[in-house]
PDB file of C-alpha atoms and ligand atoms in Angstrom:
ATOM      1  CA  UNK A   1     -19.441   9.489  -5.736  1.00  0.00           C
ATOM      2  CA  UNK A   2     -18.353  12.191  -2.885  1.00  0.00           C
ATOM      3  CA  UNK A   3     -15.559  14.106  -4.756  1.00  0.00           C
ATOM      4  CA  UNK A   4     -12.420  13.531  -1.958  1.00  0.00           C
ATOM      5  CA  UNK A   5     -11.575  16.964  -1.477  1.00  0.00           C
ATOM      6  CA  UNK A   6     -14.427  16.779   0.631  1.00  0.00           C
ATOM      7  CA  UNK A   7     -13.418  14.844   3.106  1.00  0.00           C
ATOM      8  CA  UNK A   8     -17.502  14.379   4.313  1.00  0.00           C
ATOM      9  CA  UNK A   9     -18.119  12.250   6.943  1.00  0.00           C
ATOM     10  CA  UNK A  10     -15.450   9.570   6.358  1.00  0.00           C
ATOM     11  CA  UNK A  11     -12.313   9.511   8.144  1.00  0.00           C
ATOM     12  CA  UNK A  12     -10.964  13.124   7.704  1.00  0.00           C
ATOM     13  CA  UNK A  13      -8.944  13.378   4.030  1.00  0.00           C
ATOM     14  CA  UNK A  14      -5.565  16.057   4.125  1.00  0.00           C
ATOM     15  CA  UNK A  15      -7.177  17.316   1.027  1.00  0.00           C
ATOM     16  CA  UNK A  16      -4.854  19.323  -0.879  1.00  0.00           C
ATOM     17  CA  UNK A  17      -4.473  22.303   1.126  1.00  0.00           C
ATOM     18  CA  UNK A  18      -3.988  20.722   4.830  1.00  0.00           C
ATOM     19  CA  UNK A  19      -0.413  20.249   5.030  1.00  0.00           C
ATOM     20  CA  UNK A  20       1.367  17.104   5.417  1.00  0.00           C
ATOM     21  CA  UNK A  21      -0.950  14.249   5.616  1.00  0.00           C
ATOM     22  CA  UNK A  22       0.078  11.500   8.211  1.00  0.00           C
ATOM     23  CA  UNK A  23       0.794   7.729   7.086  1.00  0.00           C
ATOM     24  CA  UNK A  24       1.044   4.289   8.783  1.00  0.00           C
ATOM     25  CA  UNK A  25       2.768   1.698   6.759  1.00  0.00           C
ATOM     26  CA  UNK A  26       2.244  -1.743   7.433  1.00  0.00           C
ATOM     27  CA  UNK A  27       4.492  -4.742   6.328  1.00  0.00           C
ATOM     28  CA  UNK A  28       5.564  -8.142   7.365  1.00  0.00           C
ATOM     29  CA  UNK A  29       8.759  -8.208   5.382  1.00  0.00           C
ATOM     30  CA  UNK A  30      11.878  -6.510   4.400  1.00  0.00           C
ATOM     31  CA  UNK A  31       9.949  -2.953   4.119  1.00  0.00           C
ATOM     32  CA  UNK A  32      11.686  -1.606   0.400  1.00  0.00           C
ATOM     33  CA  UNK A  33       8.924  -0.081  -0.052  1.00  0.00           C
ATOM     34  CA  UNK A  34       8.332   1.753   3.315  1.00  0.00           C
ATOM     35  CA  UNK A  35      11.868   3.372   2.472  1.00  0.00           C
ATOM     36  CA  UNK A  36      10.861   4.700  -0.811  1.00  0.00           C
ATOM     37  CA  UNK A  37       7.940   6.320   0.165  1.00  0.00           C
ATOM     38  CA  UNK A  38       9.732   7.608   3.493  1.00  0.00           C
ATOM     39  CA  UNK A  39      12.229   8.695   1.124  1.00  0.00           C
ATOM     40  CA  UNK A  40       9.758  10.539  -1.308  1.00  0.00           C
ATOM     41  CA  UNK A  41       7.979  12.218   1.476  1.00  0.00           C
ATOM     42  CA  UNK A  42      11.558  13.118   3.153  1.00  0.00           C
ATOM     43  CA  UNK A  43      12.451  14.410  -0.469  1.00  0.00           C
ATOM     44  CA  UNK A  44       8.716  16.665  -0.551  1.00  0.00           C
ATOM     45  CA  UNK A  45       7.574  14.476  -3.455  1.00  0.00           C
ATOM     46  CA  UNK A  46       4.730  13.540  -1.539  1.00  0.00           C
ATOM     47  CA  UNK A  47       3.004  15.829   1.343  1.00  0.00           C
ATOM     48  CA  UNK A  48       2.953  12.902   4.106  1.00  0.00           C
ATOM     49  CA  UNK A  49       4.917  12.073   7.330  1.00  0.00           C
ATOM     50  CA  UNK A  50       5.390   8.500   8.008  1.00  0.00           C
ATOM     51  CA  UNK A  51       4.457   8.661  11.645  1.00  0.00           C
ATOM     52  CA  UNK A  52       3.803   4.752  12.485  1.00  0.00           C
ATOM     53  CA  UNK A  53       5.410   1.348  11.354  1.00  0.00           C
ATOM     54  CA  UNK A  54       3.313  -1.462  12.249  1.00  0.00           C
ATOM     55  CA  UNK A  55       3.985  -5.175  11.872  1.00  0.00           C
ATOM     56  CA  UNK A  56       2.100  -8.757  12.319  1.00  0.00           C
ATOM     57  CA  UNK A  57       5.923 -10.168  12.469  1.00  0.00           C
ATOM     58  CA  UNK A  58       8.289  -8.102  15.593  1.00  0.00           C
ATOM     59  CA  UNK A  59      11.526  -9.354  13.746  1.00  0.00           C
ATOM     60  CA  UNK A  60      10.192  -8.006  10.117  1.00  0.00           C
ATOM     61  CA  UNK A  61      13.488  -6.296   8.925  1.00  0.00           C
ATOM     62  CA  UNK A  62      11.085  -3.189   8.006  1.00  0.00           C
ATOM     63  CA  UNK A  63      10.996  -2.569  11.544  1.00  0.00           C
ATOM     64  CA  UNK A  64      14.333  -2.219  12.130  1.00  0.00           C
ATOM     65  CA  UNK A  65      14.712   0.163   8.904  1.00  0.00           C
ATOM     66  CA  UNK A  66      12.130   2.568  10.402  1.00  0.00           C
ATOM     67  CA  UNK A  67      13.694   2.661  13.696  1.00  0.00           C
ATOM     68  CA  UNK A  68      17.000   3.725  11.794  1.00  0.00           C
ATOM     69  CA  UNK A  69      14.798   6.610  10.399  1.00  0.00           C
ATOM     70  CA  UNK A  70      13.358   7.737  14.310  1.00  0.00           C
ATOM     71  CA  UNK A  71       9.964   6.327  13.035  1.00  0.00           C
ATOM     72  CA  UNK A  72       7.780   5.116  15.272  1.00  0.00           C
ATOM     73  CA  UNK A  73       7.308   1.048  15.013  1.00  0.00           C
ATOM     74  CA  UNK A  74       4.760  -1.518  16.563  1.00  0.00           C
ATOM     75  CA  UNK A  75       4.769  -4.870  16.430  1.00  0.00           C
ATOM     76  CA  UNK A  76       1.155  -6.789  16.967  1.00  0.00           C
ATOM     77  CA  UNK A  77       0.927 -10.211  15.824  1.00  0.00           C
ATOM     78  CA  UNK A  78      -2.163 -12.600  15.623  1.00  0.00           C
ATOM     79  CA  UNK A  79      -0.736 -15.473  17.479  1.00  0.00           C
ATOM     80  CA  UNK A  80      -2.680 -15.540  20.528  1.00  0.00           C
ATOM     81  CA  UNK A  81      -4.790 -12.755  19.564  1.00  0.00           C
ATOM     82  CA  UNK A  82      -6.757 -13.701  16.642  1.00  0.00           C
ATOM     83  CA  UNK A  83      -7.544 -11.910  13.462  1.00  0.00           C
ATOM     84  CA  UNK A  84     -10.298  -9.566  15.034  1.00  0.00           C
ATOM     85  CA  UNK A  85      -8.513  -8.570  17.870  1.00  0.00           C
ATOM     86  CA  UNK A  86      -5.386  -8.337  16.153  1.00  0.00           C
ATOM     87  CA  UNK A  87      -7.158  -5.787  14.214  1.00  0.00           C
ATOM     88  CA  UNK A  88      -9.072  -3.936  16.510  1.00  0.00           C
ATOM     89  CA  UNK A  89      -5.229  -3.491  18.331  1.00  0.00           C
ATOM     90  CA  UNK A  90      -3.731  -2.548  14.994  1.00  0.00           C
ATOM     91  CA  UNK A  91      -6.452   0.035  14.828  1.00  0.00           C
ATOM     92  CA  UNK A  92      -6.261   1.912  18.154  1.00  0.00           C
ATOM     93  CA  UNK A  93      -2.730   1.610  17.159  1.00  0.00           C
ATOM     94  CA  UNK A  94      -2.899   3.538  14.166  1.00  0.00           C
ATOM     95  CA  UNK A  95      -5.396   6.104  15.601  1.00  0.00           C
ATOM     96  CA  UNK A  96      -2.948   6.939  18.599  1.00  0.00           C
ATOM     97  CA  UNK A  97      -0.514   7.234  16.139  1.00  0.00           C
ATOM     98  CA  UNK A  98      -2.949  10.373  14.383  1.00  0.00           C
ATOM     99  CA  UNK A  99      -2.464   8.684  11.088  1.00  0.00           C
ATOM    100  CA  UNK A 100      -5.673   8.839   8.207  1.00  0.00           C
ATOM    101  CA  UNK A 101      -4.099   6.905   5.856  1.00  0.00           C
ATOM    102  CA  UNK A 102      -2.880   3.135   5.919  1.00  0.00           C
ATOM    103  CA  UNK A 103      -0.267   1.964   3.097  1.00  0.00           C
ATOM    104  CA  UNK A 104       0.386  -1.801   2.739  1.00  0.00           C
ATOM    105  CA  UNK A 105       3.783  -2.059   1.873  1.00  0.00           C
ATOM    106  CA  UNK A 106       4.399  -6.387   2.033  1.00  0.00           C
ATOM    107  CA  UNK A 107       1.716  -7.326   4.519  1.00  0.00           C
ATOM    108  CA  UNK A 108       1.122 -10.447   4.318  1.00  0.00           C
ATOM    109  CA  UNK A 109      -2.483 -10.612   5.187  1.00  0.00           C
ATOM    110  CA  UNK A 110      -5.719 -10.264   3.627  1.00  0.00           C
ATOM    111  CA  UNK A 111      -7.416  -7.715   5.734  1.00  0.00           C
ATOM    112  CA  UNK A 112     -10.545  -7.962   7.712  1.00  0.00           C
ATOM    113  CA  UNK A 113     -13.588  -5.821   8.049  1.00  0.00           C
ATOM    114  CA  UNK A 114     -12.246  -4.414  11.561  1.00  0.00           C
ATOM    115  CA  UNK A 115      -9.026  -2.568   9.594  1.00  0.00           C
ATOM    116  CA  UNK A 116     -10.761  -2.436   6.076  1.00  0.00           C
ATOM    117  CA  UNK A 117     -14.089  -0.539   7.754  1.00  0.00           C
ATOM    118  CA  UNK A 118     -11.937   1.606  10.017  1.00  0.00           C
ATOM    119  CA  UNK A 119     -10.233   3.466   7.141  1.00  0.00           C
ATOM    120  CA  UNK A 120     -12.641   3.811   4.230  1.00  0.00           C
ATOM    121  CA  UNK A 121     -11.187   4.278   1.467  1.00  0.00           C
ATOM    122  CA  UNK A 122      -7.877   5.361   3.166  1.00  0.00           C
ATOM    123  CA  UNK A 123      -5.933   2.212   2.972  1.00  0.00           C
ATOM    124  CA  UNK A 124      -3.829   1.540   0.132  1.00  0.00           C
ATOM    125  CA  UNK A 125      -1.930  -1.591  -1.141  1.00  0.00           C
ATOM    126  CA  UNK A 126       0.822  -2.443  -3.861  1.00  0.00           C
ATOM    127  CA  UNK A 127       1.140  -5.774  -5.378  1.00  0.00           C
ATOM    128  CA  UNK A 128       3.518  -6.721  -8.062  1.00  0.00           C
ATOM    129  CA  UNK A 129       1.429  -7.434 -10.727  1.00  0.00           C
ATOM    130  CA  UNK A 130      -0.858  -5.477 -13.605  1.00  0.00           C
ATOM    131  CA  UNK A 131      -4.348  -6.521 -11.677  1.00  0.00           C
ATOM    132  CA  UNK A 132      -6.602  -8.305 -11.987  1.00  0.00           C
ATOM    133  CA  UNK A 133      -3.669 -10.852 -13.631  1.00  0.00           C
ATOM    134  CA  UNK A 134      -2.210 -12.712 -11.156  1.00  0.00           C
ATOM    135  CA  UNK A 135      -3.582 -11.327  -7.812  1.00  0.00           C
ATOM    136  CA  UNK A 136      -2.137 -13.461  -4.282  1.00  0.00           C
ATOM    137  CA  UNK A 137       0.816 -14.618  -3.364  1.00  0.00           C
ATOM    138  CA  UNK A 138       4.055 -15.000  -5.685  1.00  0.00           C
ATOM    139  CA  UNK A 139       2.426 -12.909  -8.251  1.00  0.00           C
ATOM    140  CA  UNK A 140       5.698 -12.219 -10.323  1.00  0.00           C
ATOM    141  CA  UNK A 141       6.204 -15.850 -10.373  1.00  0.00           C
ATOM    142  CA  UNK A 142       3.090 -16.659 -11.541  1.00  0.00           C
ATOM    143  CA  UNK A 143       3.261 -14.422 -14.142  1.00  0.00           C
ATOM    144  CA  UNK A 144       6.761 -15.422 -15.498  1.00  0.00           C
ATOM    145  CA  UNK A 145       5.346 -18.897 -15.287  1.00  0.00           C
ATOM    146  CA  UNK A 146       2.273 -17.754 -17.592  1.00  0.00           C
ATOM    147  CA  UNK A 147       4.608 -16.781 -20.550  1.00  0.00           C
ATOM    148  CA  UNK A 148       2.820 -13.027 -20.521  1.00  0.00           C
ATOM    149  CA  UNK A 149       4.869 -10.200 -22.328  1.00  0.00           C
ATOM    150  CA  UNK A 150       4.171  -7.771 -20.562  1.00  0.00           C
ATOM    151  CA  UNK A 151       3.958  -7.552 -16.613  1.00  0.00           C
ATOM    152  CA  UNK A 152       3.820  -4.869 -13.770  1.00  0.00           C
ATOM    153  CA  UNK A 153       2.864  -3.600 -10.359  1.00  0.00           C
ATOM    154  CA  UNK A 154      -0.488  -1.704  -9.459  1.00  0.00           C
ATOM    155  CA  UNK A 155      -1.662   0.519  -6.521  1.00  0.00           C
ATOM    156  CA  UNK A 156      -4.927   0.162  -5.402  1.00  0.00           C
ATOM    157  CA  UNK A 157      -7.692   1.278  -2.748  1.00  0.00           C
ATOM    158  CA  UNK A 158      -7.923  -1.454   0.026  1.00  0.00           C
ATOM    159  CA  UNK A 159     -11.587  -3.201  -0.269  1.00  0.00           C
ATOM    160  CA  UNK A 160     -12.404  -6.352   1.693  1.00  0.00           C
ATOM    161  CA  UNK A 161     -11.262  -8.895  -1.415  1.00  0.00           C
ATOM    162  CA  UNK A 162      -7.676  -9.934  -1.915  1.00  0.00           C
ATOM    163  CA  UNK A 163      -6.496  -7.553  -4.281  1.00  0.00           C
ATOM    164  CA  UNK A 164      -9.785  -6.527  -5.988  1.00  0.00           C
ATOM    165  CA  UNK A 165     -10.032  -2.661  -5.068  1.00  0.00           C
ATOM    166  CA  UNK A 166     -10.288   0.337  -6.643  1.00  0.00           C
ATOM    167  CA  UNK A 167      -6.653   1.049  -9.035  1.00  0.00           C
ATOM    168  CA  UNK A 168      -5.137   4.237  -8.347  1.00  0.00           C
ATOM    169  CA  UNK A 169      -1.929   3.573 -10.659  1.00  0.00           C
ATOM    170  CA  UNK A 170      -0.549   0.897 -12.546  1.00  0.00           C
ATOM    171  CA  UNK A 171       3.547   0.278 -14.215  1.00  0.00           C
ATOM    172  CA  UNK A 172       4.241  -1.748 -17.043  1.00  0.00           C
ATOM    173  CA  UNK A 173       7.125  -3.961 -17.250  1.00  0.00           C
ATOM    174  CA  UNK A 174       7.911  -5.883 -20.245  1.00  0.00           C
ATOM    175  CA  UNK A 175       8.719  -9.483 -19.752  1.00  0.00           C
ATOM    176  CA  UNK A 176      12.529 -10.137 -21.315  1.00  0.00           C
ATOM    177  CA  UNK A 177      13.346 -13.346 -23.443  1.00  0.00           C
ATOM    178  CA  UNK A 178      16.526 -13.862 -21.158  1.00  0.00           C
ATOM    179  CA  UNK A 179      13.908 -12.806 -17.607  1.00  0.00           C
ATOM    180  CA  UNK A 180      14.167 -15.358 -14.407  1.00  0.00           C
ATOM    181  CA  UNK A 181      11.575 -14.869 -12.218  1.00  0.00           C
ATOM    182  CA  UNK A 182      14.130 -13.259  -9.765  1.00  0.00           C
ATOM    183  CA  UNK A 183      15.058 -10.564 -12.561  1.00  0.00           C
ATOM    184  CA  UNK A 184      11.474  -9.913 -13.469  1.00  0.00           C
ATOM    185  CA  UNK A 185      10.974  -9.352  -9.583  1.00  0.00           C
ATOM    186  CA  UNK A 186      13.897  -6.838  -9.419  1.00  0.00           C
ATOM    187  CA  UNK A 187      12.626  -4.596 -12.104  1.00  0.00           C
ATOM    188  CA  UNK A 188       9.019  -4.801 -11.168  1.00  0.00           C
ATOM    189  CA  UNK A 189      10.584  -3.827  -7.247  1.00  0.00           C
ATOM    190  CA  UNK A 190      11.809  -0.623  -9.080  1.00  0.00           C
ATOM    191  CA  UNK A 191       8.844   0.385 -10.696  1.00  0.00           C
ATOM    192  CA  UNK A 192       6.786  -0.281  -7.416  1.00  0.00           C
ATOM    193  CA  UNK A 193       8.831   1.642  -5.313  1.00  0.00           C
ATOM    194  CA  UNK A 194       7.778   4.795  -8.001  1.00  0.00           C
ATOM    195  CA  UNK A 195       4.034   3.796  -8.520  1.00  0.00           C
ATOM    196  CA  UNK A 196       3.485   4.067  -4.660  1.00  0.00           C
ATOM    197  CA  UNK A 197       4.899   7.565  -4.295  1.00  0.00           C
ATOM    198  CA  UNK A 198       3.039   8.278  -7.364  1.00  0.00           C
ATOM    199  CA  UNK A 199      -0.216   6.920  -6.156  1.00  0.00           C
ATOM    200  CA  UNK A 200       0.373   8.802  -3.002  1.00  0.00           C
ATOM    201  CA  UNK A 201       0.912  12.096  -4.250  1.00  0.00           C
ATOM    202  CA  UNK A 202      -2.092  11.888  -6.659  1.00  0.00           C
ATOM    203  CA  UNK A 203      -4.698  11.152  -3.851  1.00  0.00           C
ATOM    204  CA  UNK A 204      -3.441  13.835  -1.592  1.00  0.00           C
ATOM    205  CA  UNK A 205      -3.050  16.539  -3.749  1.00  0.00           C
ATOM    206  CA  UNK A 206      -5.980  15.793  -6.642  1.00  0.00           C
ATOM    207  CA  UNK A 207      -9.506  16.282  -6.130  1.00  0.00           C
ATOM    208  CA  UNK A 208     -10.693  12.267  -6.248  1.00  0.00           C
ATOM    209  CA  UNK A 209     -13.550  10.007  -6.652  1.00  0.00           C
ATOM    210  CA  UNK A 210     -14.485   6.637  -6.788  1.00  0.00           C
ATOM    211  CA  UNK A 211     -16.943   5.494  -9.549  1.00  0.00           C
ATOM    212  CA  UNK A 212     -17.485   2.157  -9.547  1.00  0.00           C
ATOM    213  CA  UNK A 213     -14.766   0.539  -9.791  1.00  0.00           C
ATOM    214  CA  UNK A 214     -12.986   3.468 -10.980  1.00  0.00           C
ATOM    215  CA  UNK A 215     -11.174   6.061  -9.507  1.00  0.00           C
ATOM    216  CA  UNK A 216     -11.540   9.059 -11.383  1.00  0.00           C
ATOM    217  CA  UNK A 217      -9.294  12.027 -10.597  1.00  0.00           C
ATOM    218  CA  UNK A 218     -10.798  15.493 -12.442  1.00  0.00           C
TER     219      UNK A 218
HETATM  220  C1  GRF B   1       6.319  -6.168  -2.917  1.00  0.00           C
HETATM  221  O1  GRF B   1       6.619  -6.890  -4.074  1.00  0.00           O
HETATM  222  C2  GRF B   1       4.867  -5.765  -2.891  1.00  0.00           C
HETATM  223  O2  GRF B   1       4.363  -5.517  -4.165  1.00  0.00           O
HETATM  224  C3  GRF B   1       4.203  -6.982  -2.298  1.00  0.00           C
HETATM  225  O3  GRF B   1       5.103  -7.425  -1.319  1.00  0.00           O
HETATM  226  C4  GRF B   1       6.428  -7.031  -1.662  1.00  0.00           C
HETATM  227  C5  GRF B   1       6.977  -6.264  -0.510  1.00  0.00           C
HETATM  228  O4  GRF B   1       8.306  -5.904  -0.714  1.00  0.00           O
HETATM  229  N1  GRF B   1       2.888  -6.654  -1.793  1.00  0.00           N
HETATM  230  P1  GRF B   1       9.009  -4.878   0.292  1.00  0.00           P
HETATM  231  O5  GRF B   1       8.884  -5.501   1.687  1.00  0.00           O
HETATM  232  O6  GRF B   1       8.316  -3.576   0.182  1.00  0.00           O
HETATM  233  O7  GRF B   1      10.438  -4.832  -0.161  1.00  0.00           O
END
């Protein structure tokens, strides 16, 4: 229950008076949601710098977007490698880089303990669904499929589970009669792309805790 302006003995915290705290963003896809948080910290509306890119797939087309922005981007992936060296790479990778924080943004891998013990409490995630409904793969999908009402995204703390840590923020999105699960998708997309920013901002500029299961934020 360490309150997280204290950054204690973990890996160091920017706390809310350190400046600009520095990011890597990892994703295996087409990266929307590396652009709107590069774009919120570009715009001030979250005190972080983007400094690393890192992919398990070198033709992700969120590679090529961060290049377009002068961020650095690495590509590591597990074929030949294996999960725990792919990890321990992805690691010094991140540390060269001098970032404290990890955001998932569409990686498409349940991490292991070599990333997930690396960064406690520092990586973050976004999936596309109001957790713990519907946590994996295709998660809009599977809730359109359900029938539920009402649907969303949620941004949570990294633990070693798929999907099961700590929620920072969650977005409702009300399900519509006329909804395909392609339309459902889109305006869930829109509502993650603010809930990350938002999650963002809130741990770096809010004295934090985790209780529990909770995070608590006083
Ligand atoms: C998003 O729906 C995110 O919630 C999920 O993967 C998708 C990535 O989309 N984890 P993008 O690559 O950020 O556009």
């Amino acid at each position: 229950m360490r309150p997280h302006s204290d950054p204690g003995p973990r890996t160091p915290g920017p706390g809310p008076r350190s400046g600009r705290a520095k990011i890597a963003v990892l994703l295996s896809g087409r990266g929307s949601n590396f652009v709107a948080l590069a774009e919120a910290c570009a715009r001030g509306e979250v005190p972080a710098e983007i400094v690393l890119v890192l992919s398990d797939k070198p033709d992700a087309p969120g590679l090529e977007r961060a290049r377009e922005r002068g961020i650095p981007t690495r590509a590591i992936p597990r074929k030949g490698l294996g999960r725990e060296e792919q990890e321990r790479q992805m690691v010094a990778a991140i540390r060269e880089a001098g970032a404290s924080w990890v955001c998932l943004a569409g990686y498409m891998r349940i991490l292991g303990p070599e990333l997930v013990s690396a960064f406690p409490e520092r990586i973050l995630n976004i999936h596309p669904a109001l957790l713990p409904a519907f946590p994996g793969l295709e998660a809009q999908h599977q809730a359109f499929e359900y029938g539920v009402k009402v649907s969303g995204c949620t941004v949570h703390l990294v633990d070693a589970g798929c999907d099961t840590g700590p929620i920072v923020v969650q977005r409702a999105v009300p399900v519509l009669d006329d909804d395909t699960p392609e339309t459902l998708a889109a305006r869930i997309l829109e509502q993650e792309h603010r809930a990350y920013a938002e999650a963002l901002r809130l741990l770096l500029t809010r004295p934090w805790r985790v209780e529990g299961r909770r995070v608590v934020f006083s």
